[in-house]
Amino acid sequence: MISIIVPVYNGEKYIGRCLRSLLNQTYSKEKYEIIVVNDGSTDKTSYALELFKDDIKLIINPKNIGLPASLNKGIKLSSGDYCVRVDSDDYVSNNFLTFLYEFLNQNRNIDAVACDYLFIDNDEKVISRENCFKNPIGCGIMFRSKHLKSINLYDESLLRHEDKDLRIRFLKKYKISRLEIALYRYRMHENNITNDKESMEFHLKKLKEKHNAKKD
């Protein structure tokens, strides 16, 4: 029923925590799949993934192709009616799948649902609770897979802000609802890709040009 896409690049430090949270769901294990896309990692990520080889579907990119291309690869090879992205340095509550699935299953007019989330530090201490509509992120949103595929997935030229672009295009055709429960844990650490300010600014400019948006 559900496909979870986990892209990972040099995530040896956090991937185990992420996958354990996904395997510890209250939702039936027979009804979801975990697709991990190892995007050319050069650290010990591959060894960390060995521990989970019986519980995940592993896609290995021989070389790094970038986050959006890796996400697309995982989604195209998924088989679930629903699709949700979880980043490798984050983790989720054990009711994550159950609550998001039940919301969509009981509200057939809704095309996707996002949950609130917690910013946490490296020691997993809570920094803040965030409203997923006021401060949206690319993870913790469960989509109906057919709708996600109908908008041609992620723009692979946007190596940053790919989630913003996807949301803009998705909302032109479909609806996203908010589940006011903090089921997702977004980890803040020194290697977050959002820390690369130059790259973030460059791709934000590309995003604005693509959608003819004016600068703030």
PDB file of C-alpha atoms in Angstrom:
ATOM      1  CA  MET A   1       0.000   0.000   0.000  1.00  0.00           C
ATOM      2  CA  ILE A   2       2.774   2.472   0.936  1.00  0.00           C
ATOM      3  CA  SER A   3       6.227   3.098  -0.507  1.00  0.00           C
ATOM      4  CA  ILE A   4       8.749   4.979   1.625  1.00  0.00           C
ATOM      5  CA  ILE A   5      11.597   6.536  -0.355  1.00  0.00           C
ATOM      6  CA  VAL A   6      14.843   7.128   1.571  1.00  0.00           C
ATOM      7  CA  PRO A   7      17.626   8.854  -0.388  1.00  0.00           C
ATOM      8  CA  VAL A   8      21.044   8.655   1.254  1.00  0.00           C
ATOM      9  CA  TYR A   9      24.453  10.126   0.476  1.00  0.00           C
ATOM     10  CA  ASN A  10      27.269   9.628   2.999  1.00  0.00           C
ATOM     11  CA  GLY A  11      24.744   9.025   5.748  1.00  0.00           C
ATOM     12  CA  GLU A  12      26.543   6.352   7.781  1.00  0.00           C
ATOM     13  CA  LYS A  13      26.022   8.295  11.020  1.00  0.00           C
ATOM     14  CA  TYR A  14      22.233   8.576  10.866  1.00  0.00           C
ATOM     15  CA  ILE A  15      20.793   6.005   8.438  1.00  0.00           C
ATOM     16  CA  GLY A  16      20.436   3.310  11.104  1.00  0.00           C
ATOM     17  CA  ARG A  17      18.296   5.539  13.319  1.00  0.00           C
ATOM     18  CA  CYS A  18      16.158   6.452  10.338  1.00  0.00           C
ATOM     19  CA  LEU A  19      15.543   2.882   9.206  1.00  0.00           C
ATOM     20  CA  ARG A  20      14.882   1.560  12.709  1.00  0.00           C
ATOM     21  CA  SER A  21      12.113   4.131  13.093  1.00  0.00           C
ATOM     22  CA  LEU A  22      10.599   3.038   9.781  1.00  0.00           C
ATOM     23  CA  LEU A  23      10.737  -0.635  10.738  1.00  0.00           C
ATOM     24  CA  ASN A  24       9.138   0.070  14.109  1.00  0.00           C
ATOM     25  CA  GLN A  25       5.810   1.272  12.711  1.00  0.00           C
ATOM     26  CA  THR A  26       2.394   0.338  14.085  1.00  0.00           C
ATOM     27  CA  TYR A  27       1.283  -0.049  10.464  1.00  0.00           C
ATOM     28  CA  SER A  28       1.494  -3.651   9.205  1.00  0.00           C
ATOM     29  CA  LYS A  29       4.961  -4.496   7.830  1.00  0.00           C
ATOM     30  CA  GLU A  30       3.364  -6.493   5.019  1.00  0.00           C
ATOM     31  CA  LYS A  31       1.700  -3.344   3.709  1.00  0.00           C
ATOM     32  CA  TYR A  32       4.666  -1.055   3.128  1.00  0.00           C
ATOM     33  CA  GLU A  33       8.053  -1.109   1.463  1.00  0.00           C
ATOM     34  CA  ILE A  34      11.206   0.855   2.241  1.00  0.00           C
ATOM     35  CA  ILE A  35      13.193   1.823  -0.833  1.00  0.00           C
ATOM     36  CA  VAL A  36      16.663   3.153  -0.031  1.00  0.00           C
ATOM     37  CA  VAL A  37      18.600   4.884  -2.805  1.00  0.00           C
ATOM     38  CA  ASN A  38      22.326   4.959  -2.004  1.00  0.00           C
ATOM     39  CA  ASP A  39      23.499   7.833  -4.177  1.00  0.00           C
ATOM     40  CA  GLY A  40      27.163   6.979  -4.669  1.00  0.00           C
ATOM     41  CA  SER A  41      28.125   7.247  -0.994  1.00  0.00           C
ATOM     42  CA  THR A  42      31.872   7.223  -0.334  1.00  0.00           C
ATOM     43  CA  ASP A  43      31.742   6.649   3.436  1.00  0.00           C
ATOM     44  CA  LYS A  44      30.525   3.518   5.263  1.00  0.00           C
ATOM     45  CA  THR A  45      26.871   3.930   4.339  1.00  0.00           C
ATOM     46  CA  SER A  46      26.916   0.672   2.351  1.00  0.00           C
ATOM     47  CA  TYR A  47      28.124  -1.232   5.426  1.00  0.00           C
ATOM     48  CA  ALA A  48      25.422   0.365   7.578  1.00  0.00           C
ATOM     49  CA  LEU A  49      22.781  -0.677   5.039  1.00  0.00           C
ATOM     50  CA  GLU A  50      23.988  -4.292   5.173  1.00  0.00           C
ATOM     51  CA  LEU A  51      22.374  -4.567   8.600  1.00  0.00           C
ATOM     52  CA  PHE A  52      18.982  -3.886   7.020  1.00  0.00           C
ATOM     53  CA  LYS A  53      19.351  -5.808   3.762  1.00  0.00           C
ATOM     54  CA  ASP A  54      16.466  -8.181   4.539  1.00  0.00           C
ATOM     55  CA  ASP A  55      14.051  -5.358   5.313  1.00  0.00           C
ATOM     56  CA  ILE A  56      14.686  -2.843   2.537  1.00  0.00           C
ATOM     57  CA  LYS A  57      14.794  -2.616  -1.224  1.00  0.00           C
ATOM     58  CA  LEU A  58      18.197  -1.152  -2.046  1.00  0.00           C
ATOM     59  CA  ILE A  59      19.020   0.845  -5.154  1.00  0.00           C
ATOM     60  CA  ILE A  60      22.715   1.650  -5.624  1.00  0.00           C
ATOM     61  CA  ASN A  61      23.838   4.515  -7.831  1.00  0.00           C
ATOM     62  CA  PRO A  62      27.433   3.783  -8.956  1.00  0.00           C
ATOM     63  CA  LYS A  63      28.103   7.523  -8.857  1.00  0.00           C
ATOM     64  CA  ASN A  64      26.387  10.484  -7.234  1.00  0.00           C
ATOM     65  CA  ILE A  65      23.502  11.733  -9.394  1.00  0.00           C
ATOM     66  CA  GLY A  66      21.896  14.148  -6.939  1.00  0.00           C
ATOM     67  CA  LEU A  67      18.899  14.156  -4.628  1.00  0.00           C
ATOM     68  CA  PRO A  68      16.019  14.770  -7.067  1.00  0.00           C
ATOM     69  CA  ALA A  69      17.265  12.160  -9.567  1.00  0.00           C
ATOM     70  CA  SER A  70      17.668   9.633  -6.745  1.00  0.00           C
ATOM     71  CA  LEU A  71      14.169  10.360  -5.475  1.00  0.00           C
ATOM     72  CA  ASN A  72      12.746   9.908  -8.966  1.00  0.00           C
ATOM     73  CA  LYS A  73      14.561   6.613  -9.340  1.00  0.00           C
ATOM     74  CA  GLY A  74      13.064   5.330  -6.111  1.00  0.00           C
ATOM     75  CA  ILE A  75       9.547   6.509  -6.903  1.00  0.00           C
ATOM     76  CA  LYS A  76       9.604   4.967 -10.390  1.00  0.00           C
ATOM     77  CA  LEU A  77      10.564   1.605  -8.910  1.00  0.00           C
ATOM     78  CA  SER A  78       7.985   1.794  -6.126  1.00  0.00           C
ATOM     79  CA  SER A  79       4.765  -0.207  -6.106  1.00  0.00           C
ATOM     80  CA  GLY A  80       2.674   1.468  -3.399  1.00  0.00           C
ATOM     81  CA  ASP A  81      -0.579   3.365  -3.927  1.00  0.00           C
ATOM     82  CA  TYR A  82       0.870   5.951  -1.558  1.00  0.00           C
ATOM     83  CA  CYS A  83       4.362   7.423  -1.473  1.00  0.00           C
ATOM     84  CA  VAL A  84       6.230   9.290   1.254  1.00  0.00           C
ATOM     85  CA  ARG A  85       9.778  10.635   1.460  1.00  0.00           C
ATOM     86  CA  VAL A  86      11.925  10.341   4.580  1.00  0.00           C
ATOM     87  CA  ASP A  87      15.463  11.743   4.531  1.00  0.00           C
ATOM     88  CA  SER A  88      18.276   9.564   5.844  1.00  0.00           C
ATOM     89  CA  ASP A  89      19.299  11.856   8.701  1.00  0.00           C
ATOM     90  CA  ASP A  90      15.741  12.156  10.036  1.00  0.00           C
ATOM     91  CA  TYR A  91      13.391   9.727  11.747  1.00  0.00           C
ATOM     92  CA  VAL A  92       9.686   9.351  12.472  1.00  0.00           C
ATOM     93  CA  SER A  93       7.210   8.428  15.214  1.00  0.00           C
ATOM     94  CA  ASN A  94       5.905   4.874  15.262  1.00  0.00           C
ATOM     95  CA  ASN A  95       2.417   6.054  14.209  1.00  0.00           C
ATOM     96  CA  PHE A  96       3.764   7.986  11.234  1.00  0.00           C
ATOM     97  CA  LEU A  97       2.447   5.669   8.508  1.00  0.00           C
ATOM     98  CA  THR A  98      -0.776   4.714  10.295  1.00  0.00           C
ATOM     99  CA  PHE A  99      -1.960   8.285  10.838  1.00  0.00           C
ATOM    100  CA  LEU A 100      -1.046   9.586   7.371  1.00  0.00           C
ATOM    101  CA  TYR A 101      -2.526   6.547   5.629  1.00  0.00           C
ATOM    102  CA  GLU A 102      -5.770   6.605   7.609  1.00  0.00           C
ATOM    103  CA  PHE A 103      -6.207  10.310   6.884  1.00  0.00           C
ATOM    104  CA  LEU A 104      -5.926   9.792   3.119  1.00  0.00           C
ATOM    105  CA  ASN A 105      -7.911   6.578   3.155  1.00  0.00           C
ATOM    106  CA  GLN A 106     -10.839   8.266   4.897  1.00  0.00           C
ATOM    107  CA  ASN A 107     -10.645  11.483   2.871  1.00  0.00           C
ATOM    108  CA  ARG A 108     -10.706  10.403  -0.750  1.00  0.00           C
ATOM    109  CA  ASN A 109     -11.011  14.004  -1.945  1.00  0.00           C
ATOM    110  CA  ILE A 110      -7.583  14.833  -0.472  1.00  0.00           C
ATOM    111  CA  ASP A 111      -4.561  14.061  -2.670  1.00  0.00           C
ATOM    112  CA  ALA A 112      -1.759  14.358  -0.107  1.00  0.00           C
ATOM    113  CA  VAL A 113      -1.297  15.003   3.592  1.00  0.00           C
ATOM    114  CA  ALA A 114       1.623  16.585   5.445  1.00  0.00           C
ATOM    115  CA  CYS A 115       2.280  16.256   9.168  1.00  0.00           C
ATOM    116  CA  ASP A 116       3.810  18.764  11.540  1.00  0.00           C
ATOM    117  CA  TYR A 117       7.383  18.084  12.655  1.00  0.00           C
ATOM    118  CA  LEU A 118      10.002  18.731  15.303  1.00  0.00           C
ATOM    119  CA  PHE A 119      13.401  20.278  14.724  1.00  0.00           C
ATOM    120  CA  ILE A 120      15.872  18.256  16.795  1.00  0.00           C
ATOM    121  CA  ASP A 121      19.599  18.547  17.454  1.00  0.00           C
ATOM    122  CA  ASN A 122      22.283  15.864  17.225  1.00  0.00           C
ATOM    123  CA  ASP A 123      21.352  14.621  20.697  1.00  0.00           C
ATOM    124  CA  GLU A 124      17.707  14.313  19.584  1.00  0.00           C
ATOM    125  CA  LYS A 125      16.640  17.123  21.883  1.00  0.00           C
ATOM    126  CA  VAL A 126      13.714  19.144  20.593  1.00  0.00           C
ATOM    127  CA  ILE A 127      14.605  22.616  19.308  1.00  0.00           C
ATOM    128  CA  SER A 128      11.128  23.609  18.148  1.00  0.00           C
ATOM    129  CA  ARG A 129       7.813  22.327  16.877  1.00  0.00           C
ATOM    130  CA  GLU A 130       6.938  23.418  13.351  1.00  0.00           C
ATOM    131  CA  ASN A 131       3.720  23.898  11.408  1.00  0.00           C
ATOM    132  CA  CYS A 132       4.175  22.018   8.113  1.00  0.00           C
ATOM    133  CA  PHE A 133       2.175  24.655   6.214  1.00  0.00           C
ATOM    134  CA  LYS A 134       3.871  27.733   7.657  1.00  0.00           C
ATOM    135  CA  ASN A 135       7.350  26.206   7.344  1.00  0.00           C
ATOM    136  CA  PRO A 136       7.037  23.381   4.782  1.00  0.00           C
ATOM    137  CA  ILE A 137       9.716  20.762   4.151  1.00  0.00           C
ATOM    138  CA  GLY A 138      10.039  18.119   1.463  1.00  0.00           C
ATOM    139  CA  CYS A 139       9.573  15.172   3.814  1.00  0.00           C
ATOM    140  CA  GLY A 140       6.699  13.876   5.887  1.00  0.00           C
ATOM    141  CA  ILE A 141       4.151  14.297   3.081  1.00  0.00           C
ATOM    142  CA  MET A 142       2.216  11.244   1.934  1.00  0.00           C
ATOM    143  CA  PHE A 143       1.081  11.525  -1.681  1.00  0.00           C
ATOM    144  CA  ARG A 144      -1.223   9.405  -3.747  1.00  0.00           C
ATOM    145  CA  SER A 145       1.419   7.913  -6.034  1.00  0.00           C
ATOM    146  CA  LYS A 146      -0.551   8.294  -9.244  1.00  0.00           C
ATOM    147  CA  HIS A 147      -0.875  12.041  -8.655  1.00  0.00           C
ATOM    148  CA  LEU A 148       2.824  12.419  -7.899  1.00  0.00           C
ATOM    149  CA  LYS A 149       3.716  10.602 -11.097  1.00  0.00           C
ATOM    150  CA  SER A 150       1.218  12.644 -13.115  1.00  0.00           C
ATOM    151  CA  ILE A 151       3.246  15.836 -12.528  1.00  0.00           C
ATOM    152  CA  ASN A 152       6.467  14.119 -13.686  1.00  0.00           C
ATOM    153  CA  LEU A 153       8.044  13.862 -10.233  1.00  0.00           C
ATOM    154  CA  TYR A 154      11.036  16.011  -9.220  1.00  0.00           C
ATOM    155  CA  ASP A 155      12.874  18.432 -11.493  1.00  0.00           C
ATOM    156  CA  GLU A 156      16.338  16.844 -11.646  1.00  0.00           C
ATOM    157  CA  SER A 157      18.006  20.142 -12.576  1.00  0.00           C
ATOM    158  CA  LEU A 158      17.135  21.619  -9.181  1.00  0.00           C
ATOM    159  CA  LEU A 159      19.679  20.127  -6.800  1.00  0.00           C
ATOM    160  CA  ARG A 160      18.265  22.324  -4.018  1.00  0.00           C
ATOM    161  CA  HIS A 161      14.675  23.530  -3.449  1.00  0.00           C
ATOM    162  CA  GLU A 162      13.427  20.522  -5.414  1.00  0.00           C
ATOM    163  CA  ASP A 163      10.689  20.133  -2.797  1.00  0.00           C
ATOM    164  CA  LYS A 164       9.418  23.705  -3.289  1.00  0.00           C
ATOM    165  CA  ASP A 165       9.203  23.184  -7.036  1.00  0.00           C
ATOM    166  CA  LEU A 166       7.350  19.895  -6.602  1.00  0.00           C
ATOM    167  CA  ARG A 167       4.858  21.489  -4.204  1.00  0.00           C
ATOM    168  CA  ILE A 168       4.172  24.411  -6.562  1.00  0.00           C
ATOM    169  CA  ARG A 169       3.431  22.073  -9.462  1.00  0.00           C
ATOM    170  CA  PHE A 170       1.442  19.628  -7.321  1.00  0.00           C
ATOM    171  CA  LEU A 171      -0.829  22.339  -5.907  1.00  0.00           C
ATOM    172  CA  LYS A 172      -1.780  23.512  -9.387  1.00  0.00           C
ATOM    173  CA  LYS A 173      -3.753  20.282  -9.796  1.00  0.00           C
ATOM    174  CA  TYR A 174      -4.216  18.756  -6.354  1.00  0.00           C
ATOM    175  CA  LYS A 175      -4.790  19.389  -2.663  1.00  0.00           C
ATOM    176  CA  ILE A 176      -2.484  18.923   0.329  1.00  0.00           C
ATOM    177  CA  SER A 177      -3.990  18.808   3.803  1.00  0.00           C
ATOM    178  CA  ARG A 178      -2.331  19.287   7.169  1.00  0.00           C
ATOM    179  CA  LEU A 179      -2.297  16.766   9.998  1.00  0.00           C
ATOM    180  CA  GLU A 180      -1.613  18.738  13.172  1.00  0.00           C
ATOM    181  CA  ILE A 181       0.473  16.037  14.819  1.00  0.00           C
ATOM    182  CA  ALA A 182       4.278  16.211  14.963  1.00  0.00           C
ATOM    183  CA  LEU A 183       5.119  12.782  13.557  1.00  0.00           C
ATOM    184  CA  TYR A 184       8.384  13.702  11.803  1.00  0.00           C
ATOM    185  CA  ARG A 185      11.783  14.514  13.337  1.00  0.00           C
ATOM    186  CA  TYR A 186      13.978  16.835  11.257  1.00  0.00           C
ATOM    187  CA  ARG A 187      17.570  16.666  12.431  1.00  0.00           C
ATOM    188  CA  MET A 188      19.668  19.841  12.438  1.00  0.00           C
ATOM    189  CA  HIS A 189      23.401  19.199  12.095  1.00  0.00           C
ATOM    190  CA  GLU A 190      26.536  20.637  10.528  1.00  0.00           C
ATOM    191  CA  ASN A 191      26.178  18.639   7.307  1.00  0.00           C
ATOM    192  CA  ASN A 192      22.603  19.613   6.387  1.00  0.00           C
ATOM    193  CA  ILE A 193      22.592  20.439   2.684  1.00  0.00           C
ATOM    194  CA  THR A 194      20.666  23.613   3.516  1.00  0.00           C
ATOM    195  CA  ASN A 195      23.863  24.902   5.139  1.00  0.00           C
ATOM    196  CA  ASP A 196      25.394  25.378   1.683  1.00  0.00           C
ATOM    197  CA  LYS A 197      24.139  28.960   1.297  1.00  0.00           C
ATOM    198  CA  GLU A 198      25.728  29.557  -2.105  1.00  0.00           C
ATOM    199  CA  SER A 199      24.107  26.492  -3.649  1.00  0.00           C
ATOM    200  CA  MET A 200      20.778  27.259  -1.967  1.00  0.00           C
ATOM    201  CA  GLU A 201      20.779  30.796  -3.402  1.00  0.00           C
ATOM    202  CA  PHE A 202      21.787  29.603  -6.870  1.00  0.00           C
ATOM    203  CA  HIS A 203      18.973  27.064  -7.087  1.00  0.00           C
ATOM    204  CA  LEU A 204      16.459  29.446  -5.512  1.00  0.00           C
ATOM    205  CA  LYS A 205      17.170  31.810  -8.395  1.00  0.00           C
ATOM    206  CA  LYS A 206      16.600  28.945 -10.862  1.00  0.00           C
ATOM    207  CA  LEU A 207      13.340  28.094  -9.103  1.00  0.00           C
ATOM    208  CA  LYS A 208      12.093  31.677  -9.316  1.00  0.00           C
ATOM    209  CA  GLU A 209      13.048  31.920 -12.973  1.00  0.00           C
ATOM    210  CA  LYS A 210      11.242  28.688 -13.725  1.00  0.00           C
ATOM    211  CA  HIS A 211       8.013  29.882 -12.143  1.00  0.00           C
ATOM    212  CA  ASN A 212       8.395  33.527 -13.194  1.00  0.00           C
ATOM    213  CA  ALA A 213       8.392  34.582  -9.576  1.00  0.00           C
ATOM    214  CA  LYS A 214       9.577  38.002  -8.476  1.00  0.00           C
ATOM    215  CA  LYS A 215      12.298  38.294  -5.867  1.00  0.00           C
ATOM    216  CA  ASP A 216      11.106  39.206  -2.403  1.00  0.00           C
TER     217      ASP A 216
END
